[in-house]
Structures are given as structure tokens and as C-alpha cells.
Short mmCIF file of C-alpha atoms in Angstrom, two decimals:
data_model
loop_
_atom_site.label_atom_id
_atom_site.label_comp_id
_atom_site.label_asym_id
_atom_site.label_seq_id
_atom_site.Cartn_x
_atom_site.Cartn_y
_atom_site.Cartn_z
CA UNK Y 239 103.59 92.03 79.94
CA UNK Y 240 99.88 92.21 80.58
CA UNK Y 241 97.75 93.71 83.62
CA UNK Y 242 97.11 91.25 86.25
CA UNK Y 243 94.68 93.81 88.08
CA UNK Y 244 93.17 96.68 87.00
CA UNK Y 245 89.51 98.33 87.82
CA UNK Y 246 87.70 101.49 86.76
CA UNK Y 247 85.54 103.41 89.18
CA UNK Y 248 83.81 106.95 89.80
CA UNK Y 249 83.82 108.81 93.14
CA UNK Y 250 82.20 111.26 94.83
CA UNK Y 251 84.12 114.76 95.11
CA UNK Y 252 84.91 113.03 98.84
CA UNK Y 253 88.28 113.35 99.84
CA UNK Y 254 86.67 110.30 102.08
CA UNK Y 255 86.30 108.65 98.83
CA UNK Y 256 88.89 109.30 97.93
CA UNK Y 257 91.10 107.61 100.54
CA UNK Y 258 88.50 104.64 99.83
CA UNK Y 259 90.28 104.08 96.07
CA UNK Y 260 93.79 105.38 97.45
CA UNK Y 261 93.26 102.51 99.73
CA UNK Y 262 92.36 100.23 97.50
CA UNK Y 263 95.14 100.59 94.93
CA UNK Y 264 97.98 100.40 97.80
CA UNK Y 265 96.03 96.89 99.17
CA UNK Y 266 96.88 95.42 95.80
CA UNK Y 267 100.19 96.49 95.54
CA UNK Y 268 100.79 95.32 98.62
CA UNK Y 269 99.30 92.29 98.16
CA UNK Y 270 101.53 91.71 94.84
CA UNK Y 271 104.81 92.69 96.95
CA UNK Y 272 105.45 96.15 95.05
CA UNK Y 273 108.74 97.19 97.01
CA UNK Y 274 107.75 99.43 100.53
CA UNK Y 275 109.43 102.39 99.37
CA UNK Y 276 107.28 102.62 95.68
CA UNK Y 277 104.47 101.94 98.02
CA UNK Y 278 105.44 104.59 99.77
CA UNK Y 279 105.67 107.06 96.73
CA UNK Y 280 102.44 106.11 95.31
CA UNK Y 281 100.51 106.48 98.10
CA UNK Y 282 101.80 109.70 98.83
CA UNK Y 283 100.87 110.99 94.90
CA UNK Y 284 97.49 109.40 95.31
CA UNK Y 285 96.67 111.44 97.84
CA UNK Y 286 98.01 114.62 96.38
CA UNK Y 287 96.49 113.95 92.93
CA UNK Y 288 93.13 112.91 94.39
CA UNK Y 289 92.84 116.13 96.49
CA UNK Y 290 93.65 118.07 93.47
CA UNK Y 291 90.77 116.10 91.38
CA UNK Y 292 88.24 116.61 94.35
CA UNK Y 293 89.20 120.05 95.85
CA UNK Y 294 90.97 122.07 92.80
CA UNK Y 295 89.17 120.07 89.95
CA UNK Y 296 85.70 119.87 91.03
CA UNK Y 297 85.40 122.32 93.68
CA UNK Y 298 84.19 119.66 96.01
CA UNK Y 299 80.65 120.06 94.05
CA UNK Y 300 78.65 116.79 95.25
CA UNK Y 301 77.28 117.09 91.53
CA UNK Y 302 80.75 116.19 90.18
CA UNK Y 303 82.94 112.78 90.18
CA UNK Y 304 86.06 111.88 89.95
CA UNK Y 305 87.23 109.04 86.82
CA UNK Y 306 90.10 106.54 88.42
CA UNK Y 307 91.29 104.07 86.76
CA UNK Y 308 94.18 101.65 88.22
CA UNK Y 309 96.26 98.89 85.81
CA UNK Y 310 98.91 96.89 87.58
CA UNK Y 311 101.38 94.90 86.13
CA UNK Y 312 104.37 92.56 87.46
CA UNK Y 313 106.44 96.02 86.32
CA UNK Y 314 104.32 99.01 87.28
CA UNK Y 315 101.60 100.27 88.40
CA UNK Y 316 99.32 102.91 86.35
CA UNK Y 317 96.60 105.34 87.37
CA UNK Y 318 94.49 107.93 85.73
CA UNK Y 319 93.13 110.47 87.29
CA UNK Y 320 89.88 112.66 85.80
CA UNK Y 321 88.06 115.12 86.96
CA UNK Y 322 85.00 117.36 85.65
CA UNK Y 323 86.48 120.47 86.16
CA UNK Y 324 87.89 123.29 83.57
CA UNK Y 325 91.27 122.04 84.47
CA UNK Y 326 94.39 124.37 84.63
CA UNK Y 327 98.06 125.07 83.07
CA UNK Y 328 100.87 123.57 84.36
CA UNK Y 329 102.86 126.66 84.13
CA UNK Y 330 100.37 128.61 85.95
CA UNK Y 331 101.83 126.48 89.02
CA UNK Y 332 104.50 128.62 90.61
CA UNK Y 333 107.39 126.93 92.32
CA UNK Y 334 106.94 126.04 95.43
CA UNK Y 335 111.11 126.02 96.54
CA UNK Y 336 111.33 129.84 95.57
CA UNK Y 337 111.84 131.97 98.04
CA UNK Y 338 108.39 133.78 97.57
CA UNK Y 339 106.63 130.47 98.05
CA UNK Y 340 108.26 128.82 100.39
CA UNK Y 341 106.36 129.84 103.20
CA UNK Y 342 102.93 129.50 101.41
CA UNK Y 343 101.08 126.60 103.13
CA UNK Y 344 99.80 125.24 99.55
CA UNK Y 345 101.52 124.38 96.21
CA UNK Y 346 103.60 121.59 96.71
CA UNK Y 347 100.97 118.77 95.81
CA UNK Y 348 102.59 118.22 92.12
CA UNK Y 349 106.05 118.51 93.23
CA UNK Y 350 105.87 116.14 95.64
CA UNK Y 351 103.95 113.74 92.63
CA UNK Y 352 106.73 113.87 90.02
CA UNK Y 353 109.30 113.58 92.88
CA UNK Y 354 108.56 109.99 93.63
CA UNK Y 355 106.54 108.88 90.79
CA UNK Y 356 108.44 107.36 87.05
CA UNK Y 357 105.90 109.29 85.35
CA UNK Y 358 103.35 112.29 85.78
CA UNK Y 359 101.45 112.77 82.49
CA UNK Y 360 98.58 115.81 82.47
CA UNK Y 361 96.66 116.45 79.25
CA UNK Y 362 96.20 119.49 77.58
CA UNK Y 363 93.22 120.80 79.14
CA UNK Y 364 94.45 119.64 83.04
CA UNK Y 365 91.71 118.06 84.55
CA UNK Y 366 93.15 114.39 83.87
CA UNK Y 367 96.71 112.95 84.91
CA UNK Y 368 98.15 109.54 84.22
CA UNK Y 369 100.59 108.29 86.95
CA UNK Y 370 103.16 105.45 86.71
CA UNK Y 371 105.67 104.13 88.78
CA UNK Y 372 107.86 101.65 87.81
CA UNK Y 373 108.52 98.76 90.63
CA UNK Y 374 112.51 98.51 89.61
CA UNK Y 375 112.27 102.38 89.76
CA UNK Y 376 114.34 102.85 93.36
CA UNK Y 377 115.83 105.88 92.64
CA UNK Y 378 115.79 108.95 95.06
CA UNK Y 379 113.68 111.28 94.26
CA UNK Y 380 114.40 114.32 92.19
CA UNK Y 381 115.17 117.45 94.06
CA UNK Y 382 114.39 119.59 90.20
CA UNK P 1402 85.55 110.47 114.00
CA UNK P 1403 84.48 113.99 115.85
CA UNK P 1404 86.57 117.12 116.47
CA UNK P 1405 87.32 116.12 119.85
CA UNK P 1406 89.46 113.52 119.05
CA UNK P 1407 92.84 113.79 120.58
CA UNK P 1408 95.64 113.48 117.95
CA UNK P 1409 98.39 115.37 119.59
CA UNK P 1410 100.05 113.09 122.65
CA UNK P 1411 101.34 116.39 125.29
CA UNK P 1412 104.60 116.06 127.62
CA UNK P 1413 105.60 119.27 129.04
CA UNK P 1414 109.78 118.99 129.88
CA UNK P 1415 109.92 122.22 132.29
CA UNK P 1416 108.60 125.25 129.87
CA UNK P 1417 109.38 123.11 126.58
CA UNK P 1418 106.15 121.24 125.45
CA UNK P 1419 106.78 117.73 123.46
CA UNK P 1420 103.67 117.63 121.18
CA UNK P 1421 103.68 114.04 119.64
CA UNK P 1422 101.59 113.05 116.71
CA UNK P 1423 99.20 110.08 117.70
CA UNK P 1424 98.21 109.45 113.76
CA UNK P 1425 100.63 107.41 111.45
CA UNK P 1426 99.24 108.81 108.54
CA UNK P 1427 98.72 112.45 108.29
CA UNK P 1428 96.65 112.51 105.11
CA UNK P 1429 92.85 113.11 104.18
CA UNK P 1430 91.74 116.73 104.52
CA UNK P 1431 89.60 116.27 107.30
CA UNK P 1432 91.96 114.42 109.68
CA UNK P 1433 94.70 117.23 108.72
CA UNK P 1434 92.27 120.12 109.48
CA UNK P 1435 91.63 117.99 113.07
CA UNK P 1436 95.09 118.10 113.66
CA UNK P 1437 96.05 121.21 112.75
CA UNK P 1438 93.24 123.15 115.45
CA UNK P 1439 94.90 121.25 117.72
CA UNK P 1440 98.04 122.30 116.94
CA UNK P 1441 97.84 125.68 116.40
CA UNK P 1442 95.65 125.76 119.90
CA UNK P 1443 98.14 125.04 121.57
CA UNK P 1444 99.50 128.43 120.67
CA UNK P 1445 96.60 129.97 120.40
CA UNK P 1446 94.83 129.06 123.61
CA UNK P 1447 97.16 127.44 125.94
CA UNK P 1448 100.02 130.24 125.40
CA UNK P 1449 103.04 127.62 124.45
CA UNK P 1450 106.10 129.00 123.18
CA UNK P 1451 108.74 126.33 123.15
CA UNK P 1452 107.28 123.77 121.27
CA UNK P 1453 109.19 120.36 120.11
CA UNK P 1454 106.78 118.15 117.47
CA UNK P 1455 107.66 115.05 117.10
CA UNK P 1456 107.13 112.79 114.39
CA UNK P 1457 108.24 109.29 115.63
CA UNK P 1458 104.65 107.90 114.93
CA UNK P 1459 104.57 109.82 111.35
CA UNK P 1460 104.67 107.26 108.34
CA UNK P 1461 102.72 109.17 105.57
CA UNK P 1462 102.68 113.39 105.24
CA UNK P 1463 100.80 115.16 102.10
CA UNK P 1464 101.40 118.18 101.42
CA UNK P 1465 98.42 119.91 103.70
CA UNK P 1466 99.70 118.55 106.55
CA UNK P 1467 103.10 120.39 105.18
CA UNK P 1468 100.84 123.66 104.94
CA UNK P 1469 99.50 123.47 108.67
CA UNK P 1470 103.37 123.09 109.78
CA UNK P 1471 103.87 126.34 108.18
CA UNK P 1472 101.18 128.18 109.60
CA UNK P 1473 102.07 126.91 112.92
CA UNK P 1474 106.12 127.86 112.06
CA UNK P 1475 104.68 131.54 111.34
CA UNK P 1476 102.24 131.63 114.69
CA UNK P 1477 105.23 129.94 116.75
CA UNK P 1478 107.47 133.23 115.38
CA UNK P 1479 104.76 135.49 116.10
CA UNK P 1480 104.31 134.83 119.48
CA UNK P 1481 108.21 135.24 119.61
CA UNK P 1482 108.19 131.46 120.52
CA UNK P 1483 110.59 128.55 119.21
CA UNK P 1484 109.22 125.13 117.44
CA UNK P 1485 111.63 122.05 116.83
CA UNK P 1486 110.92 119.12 114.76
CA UNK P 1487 112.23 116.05 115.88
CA UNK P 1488 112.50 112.02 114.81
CA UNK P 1489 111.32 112.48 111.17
CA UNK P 1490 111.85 108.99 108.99
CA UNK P 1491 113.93 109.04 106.79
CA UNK P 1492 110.91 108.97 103.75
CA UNK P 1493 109.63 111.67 105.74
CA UNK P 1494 112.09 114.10 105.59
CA UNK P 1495 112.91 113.26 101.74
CA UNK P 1496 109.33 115.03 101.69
CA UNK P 1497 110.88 118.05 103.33
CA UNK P 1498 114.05 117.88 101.50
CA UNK P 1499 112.58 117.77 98.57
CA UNK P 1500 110.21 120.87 98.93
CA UNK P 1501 112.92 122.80 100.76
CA UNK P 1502 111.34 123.18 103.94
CA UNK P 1503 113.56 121.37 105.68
CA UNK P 1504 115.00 125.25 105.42
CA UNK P 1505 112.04 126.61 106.88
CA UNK P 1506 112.13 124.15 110.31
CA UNK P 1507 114.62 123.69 112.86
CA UNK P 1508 115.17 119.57 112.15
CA UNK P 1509 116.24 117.33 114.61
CA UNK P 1510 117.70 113.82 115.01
CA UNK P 1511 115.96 113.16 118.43
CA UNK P 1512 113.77 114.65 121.33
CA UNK P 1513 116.93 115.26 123.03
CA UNK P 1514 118.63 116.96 120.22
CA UNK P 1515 116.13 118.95 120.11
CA UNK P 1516 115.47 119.89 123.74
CA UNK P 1517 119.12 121.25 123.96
CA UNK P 1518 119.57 124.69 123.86
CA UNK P 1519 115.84 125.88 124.01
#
């Protein structure tokens, strides 16, 4: 099945900017009926992976943008996230749920992404992530 | 959208204060960093101790806001004080399940839940 929406754009290092795009994704989602709860979900890893691009990736450096690209589809929704930055190694990223961490006030942001998301793809360097979730995808989220 | 924006809603129940979130969505860095001076000033500046936050107006929580609740869990303890969460959505609290901080909070159903025995 093909895209019926998709658009390319590159913002700021805003995190104002980047509730602008977050925004705009979950209009069209909403506008296409994707179900309340994957709504719900993607917002919610939008934000987190948006942050990470602006704040973690690019330091917040006005010189820097972010790369976001959304595809939607009558099955799923798509977005890739890319930032400028030297990215980072997934298994550098302690877990949150240990006892050690659990009282640190940061950390959780790609937890909480693979939790309610059908698919959380970085590449080898870090600095870009391709989310998917899949509108018949109702299951409750992964507690692993 | 300045500082002085109120995003806390305050009901004092004799020496418990109900500290209600105004905002339905507790994202964007800014807004959380708003709301969490205003949380943790309560503490800091007005001397509350029993504290009950409640989350009936709460649809969407990202992980920072997650990160001020701690700090204010560990300045609540410090002060030898007591905080309660109360009416969390269901979504909501899938958030807290799910990063196993619903360990870390005292979690309740309702206000009055969590008014008993404070």
C-alpha cells in the first residue's frame, strides 16, 4: 500500500520547533482516524525522540537542524529522525528500571519510545532513528 | 508564555496541599521547566510537606516531566514531608508502569484515596 501523506522538513534545534512538526504529524493522523491510543504512543515518542535530536544530538546549537521526515499510510505511520550530531551507542544507555537509575531524573526517553512504538530503528552511528507504528498494532506496551 | 504563568491549581485540605496540574499536556522542555519551579517552590519556599498532585487534567507526560517528579519525590523526603499521586489515566500510568516508577511514588486511585492516612 502506498503513502497517502508524507512531507520532509528541517528544524531549528527548537524544542519549540519541534512541537511545531510533533504537531503536525499527530493533526494528520488524526485527521486519517489512526486509533486514540497509537495516537497516543506516537506522540509521546515524538516528543522523546525530538528532544533527544535537539538537546542530546545537537546540543541545542542554533547552527544545527534537525532532518524529519513523516510517511503515512492506511497501515502505519513512519518517521525519521536526524540530527547533526556525533551520535551515540545504544548500549552506552544504562537501564533506566535498575535500581541505580531509578531515581535519576533522565534516561527513560528511549524506553518509553520502543514501549509504545512497532518499531525503533537507530543507525550505526546514532544520530538518526526511524520510528513506525503500526495502526492494527494495539498491544500493551512492553514492560522489557 | 512567561514564567509567571500559573500551572499548578492549589487547595489546601487542613495541612495536606492538593496541587493540581492546570496543563493537559506536560511536554516541551520549556513548559516542563515552568512547571517544575513551581512545583518544587512549593517546597522550597512555601514550606509544604504533605503534598497530594493530582493528575486528573494530565493527558500527555514525557519523560522530563517524569524527571521533575523525581526531584520533587527526593525534596518532598528531604524535608521529611509526604507526596501522593492521585487520578493518573490509565495511558498515564502505563508510562509509570512501564519505567518502574510507579515504585518510586505513592499511587492513588482518587484525591480521597489519597488524603487518607496522611
Amino acid at each position: 500500500m502506498g503513502w497517502i501523506d508524507q512531507f520532509e522538513v528541517h528544524i531549528p534545534s527548537s524544542t519549540t520547533e519541534g512541537q511545531k512538526v510533533q504537531e503536525r504529524i499527530i493533526s494528520r493522523l488524526e485527521a486519517i482516524g489512526f486509533p486514540p491510543r497509537g495516537i497516543f504512543g506516537v506522540r509521546l515518542a515524538l516528543e522523546e525522540a525530538l528532544v533527544n535530536a535537539i538537546k542530546h544530538g545537537n546540543g541545542l546549537d542554533p547552527n544545527k537542524s534537525v532532518f524529519v521526515a513523516c510517511q503515512i499510510s492506511e497501515e502505519k505511520v513512519r518517521v525519521v529522525i536526524e540530527d547533526e550530531g556525533a551520535g551515540f551507542s545504544l548500549q552506552d544507555v544504562p537501564d533506566p528500571t535498575d535500581d541505580e537509575n531509578l531515581e535519576k531524573p533522565c534516561g527513560r526517553g528511549i524506553m518509553l519510545m520502543r514501549a509504545f512504538l512497532s518499531l525503533v530503528e537507530y543507525n550505526e552511528r546514532g544520530n538518526r532513528v526511524v520510528l513506525e507504528k503500526h495502526r492494527n498494532d494495539d498491544a500493551a506496551p512492553s514492560l522489557s | 508564555m512567561g514564567s509567571s504563568t500559573r500551572r499548578l491549581d492549589i487547595e489546601e485540605i487542613g495541612d495536606v496541599t492538593i496541587a493540581r496540574f492546570i496543563d493537559r499536556k506536560i511536554l516541551d522542555e520549556n513548559n516542563i521547566q515552568v512547571i517544575g519551579n513551581q512545583l518544587f517552590s512549593l517546597i522550597d519556599e512555601e514550606g509544604r510537606t504533605k503534598i497530594v498532585l493530582d493528575f486528573s487534567n494530565v493527558e500527555y507526560l514525557s519523560s522530563a516531566a517524569l524527571g521533575k517528579l523525581i526531584t520533587m519525590e527526593k525534596k518532598v523526603k528531604a524535608a521529611k514531608g509526604k507526596l501522593r499521586l492521585c487520578c493518573i489515566r490509565p495511558e498515564i500510568y502505563e508510562v509509570f508502569n512501564i519505567t518502574k516508577l510507579n515504585r518510586l511514588f505513592k499511587i492513588y486511585e482518587d484525591q480521597e484515596r489519597a488524603l487518607e492516612g496522611f
